[in-house]
Short mmCIF file of C-alpha atoms in Angstrom, two decimals:
data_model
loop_
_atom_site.label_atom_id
_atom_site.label_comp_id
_atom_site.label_asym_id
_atom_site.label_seq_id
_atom_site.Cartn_x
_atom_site.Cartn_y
_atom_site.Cartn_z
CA UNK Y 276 9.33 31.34 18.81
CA UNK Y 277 6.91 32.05 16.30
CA UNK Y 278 4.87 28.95 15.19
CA UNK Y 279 5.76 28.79 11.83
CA UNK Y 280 9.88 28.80 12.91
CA UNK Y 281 8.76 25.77 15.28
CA UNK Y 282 6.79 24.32 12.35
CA UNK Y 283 10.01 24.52 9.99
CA UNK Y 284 12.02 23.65 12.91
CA UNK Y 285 10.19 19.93 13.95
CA UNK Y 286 9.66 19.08 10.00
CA UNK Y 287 13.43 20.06 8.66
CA UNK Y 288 14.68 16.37 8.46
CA UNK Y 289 11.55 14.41 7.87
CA UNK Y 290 11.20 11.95 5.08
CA UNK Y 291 9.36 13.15 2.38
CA UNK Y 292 8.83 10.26 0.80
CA UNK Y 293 6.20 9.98 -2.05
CA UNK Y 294 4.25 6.88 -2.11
CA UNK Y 295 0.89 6.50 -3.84
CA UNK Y 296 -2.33 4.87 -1.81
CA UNK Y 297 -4.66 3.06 -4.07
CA UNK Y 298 -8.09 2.67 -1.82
CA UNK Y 299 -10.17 -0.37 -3.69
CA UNK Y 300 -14.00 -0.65 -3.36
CA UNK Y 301 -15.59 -4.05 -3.54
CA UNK Y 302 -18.27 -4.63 -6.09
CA UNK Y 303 -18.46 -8.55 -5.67
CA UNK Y 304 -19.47 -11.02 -3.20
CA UNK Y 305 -16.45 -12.95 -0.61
CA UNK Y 306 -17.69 -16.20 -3.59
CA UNK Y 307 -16.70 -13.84 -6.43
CA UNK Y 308 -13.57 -12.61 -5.08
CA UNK Y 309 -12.49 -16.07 -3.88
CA UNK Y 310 -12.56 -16.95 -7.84
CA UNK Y 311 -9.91 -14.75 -8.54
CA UNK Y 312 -7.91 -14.18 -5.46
CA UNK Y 313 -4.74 -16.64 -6.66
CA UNK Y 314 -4.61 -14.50 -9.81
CA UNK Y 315 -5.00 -11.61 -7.59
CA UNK Y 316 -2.17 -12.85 -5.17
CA UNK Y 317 0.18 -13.86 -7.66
CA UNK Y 318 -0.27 -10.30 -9.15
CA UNK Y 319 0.05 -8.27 -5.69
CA UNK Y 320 3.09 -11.35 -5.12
CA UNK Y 321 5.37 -10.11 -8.08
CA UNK Y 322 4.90 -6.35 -7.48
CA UNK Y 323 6.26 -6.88 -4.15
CA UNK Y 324 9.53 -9.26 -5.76
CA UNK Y 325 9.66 -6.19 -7.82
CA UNK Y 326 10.01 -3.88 -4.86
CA UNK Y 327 6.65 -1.51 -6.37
CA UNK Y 328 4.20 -3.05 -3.43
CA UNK Y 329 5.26 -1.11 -0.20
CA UNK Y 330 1.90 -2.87 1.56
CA UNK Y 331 -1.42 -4.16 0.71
CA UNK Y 332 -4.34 -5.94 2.30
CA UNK Y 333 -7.65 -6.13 2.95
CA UNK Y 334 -10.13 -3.31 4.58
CA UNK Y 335 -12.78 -5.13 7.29
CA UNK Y 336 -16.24 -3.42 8.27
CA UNK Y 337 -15.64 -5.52 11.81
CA UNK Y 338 -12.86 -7.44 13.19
CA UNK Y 339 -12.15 -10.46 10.66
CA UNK Y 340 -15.20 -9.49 8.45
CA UNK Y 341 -13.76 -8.40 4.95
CA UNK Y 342 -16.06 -6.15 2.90
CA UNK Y 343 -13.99 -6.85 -0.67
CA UNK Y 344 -12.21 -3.32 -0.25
CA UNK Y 345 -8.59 -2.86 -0.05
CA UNK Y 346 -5.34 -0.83 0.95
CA UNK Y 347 -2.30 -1.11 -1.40
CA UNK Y 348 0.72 1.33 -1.05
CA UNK Y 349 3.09 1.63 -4.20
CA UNK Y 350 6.20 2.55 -4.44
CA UNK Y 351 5.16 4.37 -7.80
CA UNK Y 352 7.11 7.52 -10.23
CA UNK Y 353 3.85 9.12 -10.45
CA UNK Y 354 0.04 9.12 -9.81
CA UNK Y 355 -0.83 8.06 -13.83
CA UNK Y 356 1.94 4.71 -12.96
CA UNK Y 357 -0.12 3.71 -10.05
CA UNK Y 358 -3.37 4.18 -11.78
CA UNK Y 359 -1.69 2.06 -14.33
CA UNK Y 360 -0.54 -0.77 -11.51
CA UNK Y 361 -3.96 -0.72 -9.85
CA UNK Y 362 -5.98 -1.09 -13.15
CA UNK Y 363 -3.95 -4.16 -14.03
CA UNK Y 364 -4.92 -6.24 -10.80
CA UNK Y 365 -7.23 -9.10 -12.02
CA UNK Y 366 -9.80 -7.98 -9.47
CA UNK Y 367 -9.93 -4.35 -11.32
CA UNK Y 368 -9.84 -6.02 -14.83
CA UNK Y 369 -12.44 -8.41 -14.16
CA UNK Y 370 -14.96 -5.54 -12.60
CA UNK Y 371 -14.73 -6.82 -9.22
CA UNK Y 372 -12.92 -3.65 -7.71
CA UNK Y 373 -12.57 -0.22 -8.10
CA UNK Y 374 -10.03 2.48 -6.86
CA UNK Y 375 -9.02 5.89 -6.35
CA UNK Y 376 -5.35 6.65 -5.72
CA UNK Y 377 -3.91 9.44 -3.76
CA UNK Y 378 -0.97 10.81 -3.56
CA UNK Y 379 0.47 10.11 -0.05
CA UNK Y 380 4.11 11.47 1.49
CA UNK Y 381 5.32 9.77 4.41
CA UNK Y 382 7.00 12.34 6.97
CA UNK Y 383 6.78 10.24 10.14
CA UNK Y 384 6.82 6.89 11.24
CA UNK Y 385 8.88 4.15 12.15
CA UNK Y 386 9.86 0.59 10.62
CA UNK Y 387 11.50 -2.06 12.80
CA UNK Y 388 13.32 -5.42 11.85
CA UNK Y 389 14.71 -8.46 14.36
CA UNK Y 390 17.38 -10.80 12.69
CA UNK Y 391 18.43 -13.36 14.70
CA UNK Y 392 21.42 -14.86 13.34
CA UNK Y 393 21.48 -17.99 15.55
CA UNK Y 394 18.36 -19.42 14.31
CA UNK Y 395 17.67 -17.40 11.44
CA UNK Y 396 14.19 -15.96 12.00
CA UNK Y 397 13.20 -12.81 11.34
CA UNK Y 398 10.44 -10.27 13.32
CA UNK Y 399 8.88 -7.60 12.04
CA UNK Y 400 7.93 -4.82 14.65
#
């Protein structure tokens, strides 16, 4: 089979999906951030209720030792609405951050949820 057939072949029912990946740079000290990180929270907070955040957190240089950057994934129409979402986190508007976003399309993965109905919890694999 000639690569490109097996190429078509393993890729012919995978997602697709466009998301849009806004990487954040710290340009503020853990003191600085920690001024505006319930504004920032409540912001990230209400784009997820919303159903725009897909995931965010923080980026570490070490295990447990945050730098100020960040991952956020949106659920966005296009690159210029991202860029729109990412410039109004209060981190952003108040200089502490900046980003790039990329385009990102998810083709492989998987996403796993436990519901246990007899106690009501719920895991997250």
């Amino acid at each position: 089979m000639v690569a490109e057939d097996r190429i078509a072949q393993l890729t012919k029912g995978m997602l697709r999906r466009k998301l849009y990946v806004v990487l954040s740079k710290g340009a503020a000290t853990q003191a600085q951030l920690g001024e505006l990180l319930a504004e920032h929270l409540d912001y990230m907070i209400g784009l997820e209720k919303q159903g725009v955040l897909f995931a965010s957190g923080p980026l570490t240089a070490a295990p447990g030792q945050p730098l100020g950057d960040g991952l956020t994934i949106l659920r966005a129409t296009s690159e210029d609405e991202a860029r729109r979402i990412a410039s109004a986190d209060p981190f952003v508007i108040n200089k502490l951050r900046s980003f790039e976003v990329r385009e990102w399309t998810v083709m492989e993965g998987s996403f796993g949820v436990k519901l246990n109905f007899s106690d009501q919890t719920l895991e997250i694999a």
